[in-house]
C-alpha positions as a printed Julia matrix, in Angstrom:
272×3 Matrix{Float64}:
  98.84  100.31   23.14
 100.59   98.89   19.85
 103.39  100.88   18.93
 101.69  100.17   14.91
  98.2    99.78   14.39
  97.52   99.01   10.37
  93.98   99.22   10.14
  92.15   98.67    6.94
  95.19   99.64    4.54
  94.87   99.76    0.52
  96.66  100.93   -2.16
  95.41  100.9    -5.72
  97.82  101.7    -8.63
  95.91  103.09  -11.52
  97.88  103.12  -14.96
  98.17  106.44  -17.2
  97.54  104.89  -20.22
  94.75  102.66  -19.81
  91.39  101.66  -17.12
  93.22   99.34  -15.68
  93.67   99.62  -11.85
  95.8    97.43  -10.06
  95.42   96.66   -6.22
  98.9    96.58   -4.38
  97.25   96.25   -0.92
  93.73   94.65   -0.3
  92.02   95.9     3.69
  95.01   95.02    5.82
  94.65   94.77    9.3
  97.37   93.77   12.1
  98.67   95.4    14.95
 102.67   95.45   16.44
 103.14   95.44   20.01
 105.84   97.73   22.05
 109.33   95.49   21.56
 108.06   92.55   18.93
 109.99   91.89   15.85
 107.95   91.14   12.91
 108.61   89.4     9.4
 106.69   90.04    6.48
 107.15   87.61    4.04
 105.44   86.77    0.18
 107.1    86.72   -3.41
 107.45   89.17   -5.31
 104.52   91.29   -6.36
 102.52   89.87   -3.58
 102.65   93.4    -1.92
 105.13   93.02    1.24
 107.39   96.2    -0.56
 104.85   98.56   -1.18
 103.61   97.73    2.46
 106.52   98.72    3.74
 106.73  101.98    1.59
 103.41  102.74    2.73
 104.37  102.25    6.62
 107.22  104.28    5.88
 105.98  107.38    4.42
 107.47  107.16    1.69
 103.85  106.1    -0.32
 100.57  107.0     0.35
  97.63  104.55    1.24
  94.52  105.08   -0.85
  92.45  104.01    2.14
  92.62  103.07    5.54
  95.16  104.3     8.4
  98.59  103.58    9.64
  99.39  104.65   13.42
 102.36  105.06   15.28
 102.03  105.41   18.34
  98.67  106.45   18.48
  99.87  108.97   15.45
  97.96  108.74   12.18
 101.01  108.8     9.68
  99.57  109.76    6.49
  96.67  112.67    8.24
 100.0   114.31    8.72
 101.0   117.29    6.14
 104.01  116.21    3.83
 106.91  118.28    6.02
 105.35  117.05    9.15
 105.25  113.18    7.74
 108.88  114.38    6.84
 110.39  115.15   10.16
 107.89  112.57   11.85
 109.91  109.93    9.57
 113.2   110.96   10.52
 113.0   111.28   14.05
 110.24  108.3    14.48
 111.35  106.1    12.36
 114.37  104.13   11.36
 114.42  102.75    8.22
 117.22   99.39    6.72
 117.55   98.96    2.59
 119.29   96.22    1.39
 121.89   98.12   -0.75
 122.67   99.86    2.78
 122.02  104.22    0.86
 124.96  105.37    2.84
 126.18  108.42    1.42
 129.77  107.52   -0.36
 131.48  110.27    0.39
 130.8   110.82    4.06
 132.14  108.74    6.7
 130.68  105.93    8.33
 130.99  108.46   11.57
 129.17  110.91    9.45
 126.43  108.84    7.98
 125.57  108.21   11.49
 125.17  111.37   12.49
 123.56  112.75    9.5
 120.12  112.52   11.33
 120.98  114.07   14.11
 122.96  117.19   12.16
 119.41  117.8    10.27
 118.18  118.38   13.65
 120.62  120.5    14.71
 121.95  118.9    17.49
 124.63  120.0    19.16
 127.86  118.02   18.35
 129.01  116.88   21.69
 125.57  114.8    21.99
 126.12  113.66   18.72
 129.22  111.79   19.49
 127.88  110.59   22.73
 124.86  108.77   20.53
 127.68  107.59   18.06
 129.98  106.31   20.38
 127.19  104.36   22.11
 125.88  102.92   18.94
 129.29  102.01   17.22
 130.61   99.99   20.56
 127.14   98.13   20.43
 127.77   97.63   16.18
 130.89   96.44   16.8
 131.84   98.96   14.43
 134.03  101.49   16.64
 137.34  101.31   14.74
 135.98  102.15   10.98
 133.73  104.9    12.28
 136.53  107.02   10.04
 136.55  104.97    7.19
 134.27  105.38    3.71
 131.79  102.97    3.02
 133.72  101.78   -0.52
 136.62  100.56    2.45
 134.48   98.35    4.45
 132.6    95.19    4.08
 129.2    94.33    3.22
 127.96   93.61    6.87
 130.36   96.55    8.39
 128.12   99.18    5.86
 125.15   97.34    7.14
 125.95   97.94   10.84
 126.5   101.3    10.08
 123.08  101.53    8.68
 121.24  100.35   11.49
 123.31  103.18   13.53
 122.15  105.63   11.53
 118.55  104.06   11.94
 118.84  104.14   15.77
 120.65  107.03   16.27
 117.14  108.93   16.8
 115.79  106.22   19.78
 112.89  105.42   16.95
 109.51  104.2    17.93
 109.7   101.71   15.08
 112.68  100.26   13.41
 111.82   99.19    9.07
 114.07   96.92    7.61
 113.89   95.79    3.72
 114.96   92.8     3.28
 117.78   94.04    5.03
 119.98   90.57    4.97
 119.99   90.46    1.18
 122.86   91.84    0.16
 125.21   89.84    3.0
 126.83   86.6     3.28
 125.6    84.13    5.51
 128.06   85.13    8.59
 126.81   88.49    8.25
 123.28   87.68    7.64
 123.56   85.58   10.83
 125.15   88.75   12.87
 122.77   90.64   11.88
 119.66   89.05   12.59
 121.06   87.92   15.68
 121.71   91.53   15.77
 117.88   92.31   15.34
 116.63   89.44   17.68
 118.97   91.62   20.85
 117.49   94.66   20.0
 113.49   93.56   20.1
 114.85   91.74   23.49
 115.89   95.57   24.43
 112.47   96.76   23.89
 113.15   97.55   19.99
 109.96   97.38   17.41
 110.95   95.9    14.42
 109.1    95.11   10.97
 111.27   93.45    8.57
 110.74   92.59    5.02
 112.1    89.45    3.89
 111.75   86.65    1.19
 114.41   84.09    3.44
 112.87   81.59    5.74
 116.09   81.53    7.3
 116.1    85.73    8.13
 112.1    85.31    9.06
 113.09   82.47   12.02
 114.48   85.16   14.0
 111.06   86.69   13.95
 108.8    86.43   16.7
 105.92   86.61   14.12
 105.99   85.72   10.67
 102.94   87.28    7.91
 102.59   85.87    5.04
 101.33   88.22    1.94
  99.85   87.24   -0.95
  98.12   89.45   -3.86
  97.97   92.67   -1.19
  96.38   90.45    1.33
  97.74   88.6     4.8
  96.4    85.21    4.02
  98.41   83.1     6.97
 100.16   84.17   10.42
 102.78   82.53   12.38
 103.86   82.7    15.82
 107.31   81.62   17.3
 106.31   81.58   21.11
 109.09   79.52   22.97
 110.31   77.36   20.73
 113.96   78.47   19.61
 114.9    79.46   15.88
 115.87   76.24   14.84
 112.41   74.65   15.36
 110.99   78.28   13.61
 112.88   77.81   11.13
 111.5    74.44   10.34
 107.95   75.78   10.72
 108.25   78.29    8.05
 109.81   76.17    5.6
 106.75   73.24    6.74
 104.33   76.31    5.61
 105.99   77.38    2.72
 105.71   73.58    0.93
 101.84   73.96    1.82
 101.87   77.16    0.02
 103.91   76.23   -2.88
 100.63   73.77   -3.97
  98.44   76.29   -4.82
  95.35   73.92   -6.65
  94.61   72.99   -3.58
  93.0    74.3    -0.41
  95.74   74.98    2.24
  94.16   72.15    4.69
  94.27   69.26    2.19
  98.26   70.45    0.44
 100.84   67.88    1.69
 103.78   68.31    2.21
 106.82   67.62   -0.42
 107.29   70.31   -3.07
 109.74   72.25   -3.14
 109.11   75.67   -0.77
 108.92   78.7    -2.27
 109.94   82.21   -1.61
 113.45   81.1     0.09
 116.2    83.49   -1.85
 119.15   82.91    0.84
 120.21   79.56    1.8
 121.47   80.12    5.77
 122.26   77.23    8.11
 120.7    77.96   11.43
C-alpha cells in the first residue's frame, strides 16, 4: 500500500469581496510508494505550495482525500489532524522556523517534549540523528551561530526525530549555497535509500534530479510525469532541463515544441 494516496484533490479559493473563485488545485490524483522520493515542480502560482499545505494539514482540501497510510488526513478532527501531523509527519521550510532562542539540541527535541517523552529517550533519538547530520558538535549552539546548511540539518532532525511516515520538504534547498544544497539533497537521496518517503517542493531542476520522480504542476493540475529509473542524476538532470525547454513554448502542443528556449522554472544554478 502507498504510504500517500492523493485522490481527487481540489482547493478553490473564493474572494471576500467579490464572485470570483479561484481554483488552486484542479482533481489531483497520484499515489507515493513506501521509500520513494518525490519532486513537485511548476512556477509560481501553478499550485505545487498550496499542495503541499494541503498534504500537510496545514490547509484544507475543498474536495477529494489525502491518505497516509491508509489514514484519511483531513476526516480527522482539528486536534487529532494536530497530533497526527506532529508525530506522522515531518515537515522542511526553506527559512529552516527553528525557534531562535532554543538550541539546536532543543529544537530537536521539541517534538518529542510535546509528547512527553521521557528525557533519556530523547537524547538517545538526538544523538542518533545529530551523528547522521553531521551536526553533533553545535547541538549546543543557537541557530543565529551556525550556518545556513548547519540550521538546515538541524531541521530535518527535528523532522525525523518522530520516525515519520512521510517526510515534506518546501523547497527546502532554497535558502543554501550550492555545497549545501548538494549535501543536502544528497542528504535526501540516503534517506529514501533507507526506506524514507519524501515529497519535496522545488522550482530547481538541479534539487528535482535527485528525485526518483519528478511532477510537473501547472494551473492546479499535474500535466507531465517523469521517472528517473537507473539512469544516475547527471543524465536526470539533463532530462528535466530537456522538458522544461518543451514547456517554456507554450503556443504550441507539447509534441510539436522543439527544443531551444530558454527553460523555465530553474531558480538555483547547481553543477551536478
Amino acid at each position: 500500500m502507498p504510504v500517500l494516496d492523493v485522490l481527487h484533490l481540489q482547493k478553490t479559493y473564493a474572494s471576500k469581496f467579490t464572485h470570483i473563485k479561484t481554483e488552486a488545485l484542479r482533481d489531483l490524483t497520484f499515489h507515493v510508494q513506501s521509500g520513494e522520493f518525490v519532486a513537485i515542480m511548476g512556477e509560481s502560482g501553478s499550485g505545487k505550495t498550496t499542495l503541499l499545505n494541503v498534504l500537510a494539514g496545514l490547509d484544507s482540501p475543498t474536495g477529494g482525500q489525502i491518505l497516509v497510510d491508509g489514514i484519511d488526513l483531513h476526516a480527522l478532527s482539528s486536534r487529532e489532524r494536530t497530533a497526527f501531523r506532529r508525530n506522522q509527519l515531518g515537515i522542511i521550510f526553506q527559512d529552516y522556523s527553528l525557534l531562535e532562542t532554543f538550541s539546536l539540541r532543543d529544537n530537536i527535541a521539541l517534538p518529542l517534549k510535546l509528547n512527553n517523552e521521557k528525557n533519556v529517550e530523547i537524547e538517545k533519538k538526538i544523538d542518533s540523528l545529530a551523528r547522521a547530520m553531521r551536526i553533533e558538535a553545535i547541538l549546543d549552539k543557537y541557530p543565529d551561530e551556525v550556518s545556513g546548511g548547519q540550521k538546515q540539518r538541524a531541521a530535518v532532525a527535528r523532522a525525523l526525530i518522530t520516525s515519520p511516515q512521510l517526510l515534506l520538504a518546501d523547497e527546502p534547498t532554497g535558502a543554501l549555497d550550492s555545497f549545501a544544497s548538494r549535501e543536502l539533497l544528497e542528504l535526501f537521496s540516503s534517506l529514501s535509500a533507507n526506506g524514507q518517503t519524501i515529497v519535496m517542493v522545488t522550482h530547481s531542476a538541479a534539487a528535482a534530479s535527485f528525485a526518483q520522480r519528478v511532477l510537473v504542476v501547472e494551473d492546479g493540475k499535474i500535466i507531465h510525469e517523469l521517472q528517473r529509473g537507473a539512469q544516475p542524476q547527471e543524465s536526470f538532470y539533463t532530462q528535466i532541463n530537456r522538458m522544461l525547454m518543451l514547456f517554456s513554448q507554450p503556443d504550441q502542443p507539447v509534441s510539436d515544441r522543439e527544443e531551444g528556449s530558454s527553460p523555465i522554472l530553474i531558480t538555483e544554478e547547481m553543477t551536478p
